[in-house]
Amino acid sequence: IERNGRHLLQLINDILDLSRVEVGKLDLEQTDASPHEIVAEVASLMRVRADSKGLSLKAEYVGPIPETITTDPVRLRQILINLVGNAVKFTEVGEIRIVTSLIQKATSAPKLQIQVVDTGIGLTEGQKAKLFRPFTQADASTTRKFGGTGLGLAISQQLAEKLGGGIDVHSMAGEGATFTLTVTTGP
C-alpha cells in the first residue's frame, strides 16, 4: 500500500508539473547555485539505487566549471534525478557517469552541459523519436518490465527549455545511452 501510494503521488505530481509547464504557470526561481553541489547531491541520492543493482555511479568534471550559476536549483535537480534514475533503471550491468562541463562559444552565452552516460539497454531510432512525448515510453514491453508513466522525460525536456537549454539523446540499441542536458549559466 505504501509503495503504491508513493507511485500514485509521483504520478499526480508529474501530471501537475506537466500541466503547469504547458499552461505557462510554472514559476522558476533564479538564484545562484553550485553545479558541483547539485551534481554531488544527485549522485549521493541515486548511488543507493545504483549500488543495489551492482552498478558504478561516478560524477566527473571536464575542464573548469563555474562555482555558481544562476538557475532554478530545484528544477535542475529534478531533471538530473530523472535522467540518472532512468539510467539506473535501464542499466543491468556496468556503470553510469554524470559528466559535467562548460560550453563556451563565441556566438552564444555559456551553457552548463551535464551528460548522463550509461551502459544500459540503449534505444532504437524509433524509440528515441517517442521519448519526450507525455505518457509515452519506448515500447509497451518497457512499461511491463521497468514500470513508469512516460512523463519524466517530457517534463524534464520542458523544464530544461525553461532553464535556457534542452535535452538531447544519443544511443544505439544494446549499447547504452547518453542524455545531454544543457542549461544557461547566467552572468
Coordinates of C-alpha atoms in Angstrom, one line a residue:
I1 CA 0.0 0.0 0.0
E2 CA 2.8 2.4 0.9
R3 CA 4.8 1.7 -2.3
N4 CA 1.7 2.1 -4.5
G5 CA 0.8 5.3 -2.6
R6 CA 4.2 6.7 -3.4
H7 CA 3.8 5.8 -7.1
L8 CA 0.4 7.4 -7.2
L9 CA 1.7 10.6 -5.5
Q10 CA 4.6 10.7 -8.0
L11 CA 2.2 10.3 -10.9
I12 CA 0.0 13.1 -9.6
N13 CA 3.0 15.4 -9.1
D14 CA 4.2 14.7 -12.6
I15 CA 0.9 15.4 -14.1
L16 CA 0.6 18.7 -12.2
D17 CA 4.1 19.7 -13.2
L18 CA 3.4 18.9 -16.8
S19 CA 0.1 20.8 -16.8
R20 CA 1.8 23.8 -15.1
V21 CA 4.6 23.9 -17.7
E22 CA 2.1 23.6 -20.6
V23 CA -0.1 26.5 -19.5
G24 CA 2.9 28.7 -18.5
K25 CA 2.1 28.7 -14.8
L26 CA 5.3 27.1 -13.6
D27 CA 7.3 29.8 -11.9
L28 CA 11.1 29.3 -12.0
E29 CA 13.3 30.6 -9.3
Q30 CA 16.5 32.3 -10.5
T31 CA 19.2 32.1 -7.8
D32 CA 22.9 31.4 -7.5
A33 CA 23.5 27.7 -7.2
S34 CA 26.6 25.5 -7.2
P35 CA 26.6 22.9 -10.0
H36 CA 29.1 20.9 -8.0
E37 CA 26.7 20.6 -5.1
I38 CA 23.7 19.8 -7.2
V39 CA 25.5 17.0 -9.1
A40 CA 27.0 15.7 -5.8
E41 CA 23.6 15.6 -4.2
V42 CA 22.0 13.8 -7.1
A43 CA 24.9 11.3 -7.2
S44 CA 24.6 10.7 -3.5
L45 CA 20.9 10.2 -3.7
M46 CA 21.0 7.9 -6.7
R47 CA 24.0 5.9 -5.5
V48 CA 21.9 3.8 -3.2
R49 CA 19.8 2.6 -6.2
A50 CA 22.9 2.0 -8.3
D51 CA 24.6 0.1 -5.5
S52 CA 21.6 -2.2 -5.0
K53 CA 22.0 -3.2 -8.7
G54 CA 25.8 -3.6 -8.5
L55 CA 26.3 -0.6 -10.8
S56 CA 29.1 2.0 -10.5
L57 CA 27.9 5.7 -10.4
K58 CA 30.5 8.3 -10.9
A59 CA 30.5 12.1 -11.1
E60 CA 33.2 13.6 -13.4
Y61 CA 34.1 17.2 -14.2
V62 CA 35.7 18.1 -17.5
G63 CA 37.6 21.4 -17.6
P64 CA 36.7 24.4 -15.4
I65 CA 33.2 24.6 -14.0
P66 CA 31.7 27.8 -12.6
E67 CA 31.5 27.9 -8.8
T68 CA 27.9 29.2 -9.2
I69 CA 25.4 29.5 -12.0
T70 CA 22.1 31.4 -12.0
T71 CA 19.3 28.9 -12.3
D72 CA 16.4 27.2 -10.6
P73 CA 18.3 24.6 -8.5
V74 CA 15.2 22.6 -7.5
R75 CA 14.2 22.1 -11.2
L76 CA 17.8 21.4 -12.3
R77 CA 18.0 18.7 -9.5
Q78 CA 14.6 17.3 -10.6
I79 CA 15.8 16.9 -14.2
L80 CA 19.1 15.2 -13.1
I81 CA 17.3 12.9 -10.7
N82 CA 15.0 11.8 -13.6
L83 CA 17.9 11.3 -16.0
V84 CA 20.1 9.4 -13.6
G85 CA 17.1 7.5 -12.3
N86 CA 16.3 6.3 -15.8
A87 CA 19.9 5.4 -16.4
V88 CA 19.9 3.2 -13.3
K89 CA 16.5 1.7 -14.2
F90 CA 17.6 0.7 -17.7
T91 CA 21.1 -0.5 -16.9
E92 CA 21.7 -4.0 -15.6
V93 CA 25.5 -4.2 -15.9
G94 CA 28.2 -1.6 -16.0
E95 CA 28.2 2.0 -14.9
I96 CA 26.5 5.4 -15.0
R97 CA 28.6 8.5 -15.4
I98 CA 27.5 12.1 -14.7
V99 CA 29.9 14.2 -16.8
T100 CA 29.7 18.0 -16.2
S101 CA 31.4 20.6 -18.4
L102 CA 31.1 24.2 -19.5
I103 CA 30.4 25.0 -23.2
Q104 CA 31.6 28.4 -24.3
K105 CA 31.1 29.6 -27.8
A106 CA 31.9 33.0 -29.2
T107 CA 28.4 33.2 -30.8
S108 CA 26.3 32.3 -27.8
A109 CA 26.0 32.6 -24.0
P110 CA 27.9 29.9 -22.0
K111 CA 25.9 26.8 -21.0
L112 CA 26.5 24.2 -18.4
Q113 CA 26.4 20.7 -20.0
I114 CA 25.7 17.6 -17.9
Q115 CA 25.8 14.3 -19.7
V116 CA 24.3 11.1 -18.1
V117 CA 26.1 8.2 -19.8
D118 CA 25.0 4.6 -19.1
T119 CA 25.8 1.1 -20.3
G120 CA 22.2 0.1 -20.4
I121 CA 19.8 -1.3 -23.0
G122 CA 20.0 1.6 -25.3
L123 CA 17.4 2.9 -27.8
T124 CA 16.5 2.4 -31.4
E125 CA 15.9 5.4 -33.7
G126 CA 12.1 4.8 -33.4
Q127 CA 12.2 4.7 -29.7
K128 CA 14.2 7.9 -29.5
A129 CA 11.6 9.7 -31.6
K130 CA 9.0 8.9 -28.9
L131 CA 11.0 9.7 -25.8
F132 CA 9.9 13.3 -25.0
R133 CA 6.1 12.8 -25.6
P134 CA 3.9 12.7 -22.5
F135 CA 2.6 9.3 -21.4
T136 CA 4.8 7.6 -24.0
Q137 CA 7.6 5.1 -23.4
A138 CA 9.9 3.4 -25.8
D139 CA 7.5 0.5 -26.3
A140 CA 4.9 -1.5 -24.4
S141 CA 7.3 -4.0 -23.1
T142 CA 9.3 -1.2 -21.4
T143 CA 6.2 -0.3 -19.2
R144 CA 5.7 -4.0 -18.3
K145 CA 9.4 -4.7 -17.4
F146 CA 10.6 -1.4 -15.9
G147 CA 7.4 0.5 -14.9
G148 CA 7.0 4.2 -15.1
T149 CA 4.4 6.6 -16.6
G150 CA 6.3 8.1 -19.5
L151 CA 6.1 11.6 -18.0
G152 CA 9.6 12.1 -16.6
L153 CA 11.4 12.9 -19.8
A154 CA 8.6 15.0 -21.2
I155 CA 8.6 17.2 -18.0
S156 CA 12.4 17.2 -17.9
Q157 CA 12.7 18.4 -21.5
Q158 CA 10.2 21.2 -20.9
L159 CA 12.0 22.2 -17.7
A160 CA 15.4 22.2 -19.5
E161 CA 13.9 24.5 -22.2
K162 CA 12.7 26.9 -19.4
L163 CA 16.2 26.9 -18.0
G164 CA 17.5 28.0 -21.4
G165 CA 18.7 24.7 -22.8
G166 CA 17.4 21.3 -23.6
I167 CA 18.0 17.6 -23.6
D168 CA 19.4 15.5 -26.4
V169 CA 19.9 11.8 -26.6
H170 CA 22.5 9.7 -28.4
S171 CA 22.0 5.9 -28.2
M172 CA 22.0 2.7 -30.1
A173 CA 20.1 -0.4 -29.1
G174 CA 22.2 -2.6 -26.8
E175 CA 25.0 0.0 -26.5
G176 CA 23.8 2.3 -23.7
A177 CA 22.7 5.9 -23.9
T178 CA 24.0 9.4 -23.4
F179 CA 21.4 12.0 -22.3
T180 CA 22.9 15.5 -22.7
L181 CA 21.3 18.3 -20.6
T182 CA 22.2 21.9 -21.2
V183 CA 21.2 24.9 -19.2
T184 CA 22.3 28.6 -19.3
T185 CA 24.7 29.7 -16.6
G186 CA 23.5 33.3 -16.3
P187 CA 26.0 36.1 -15.9

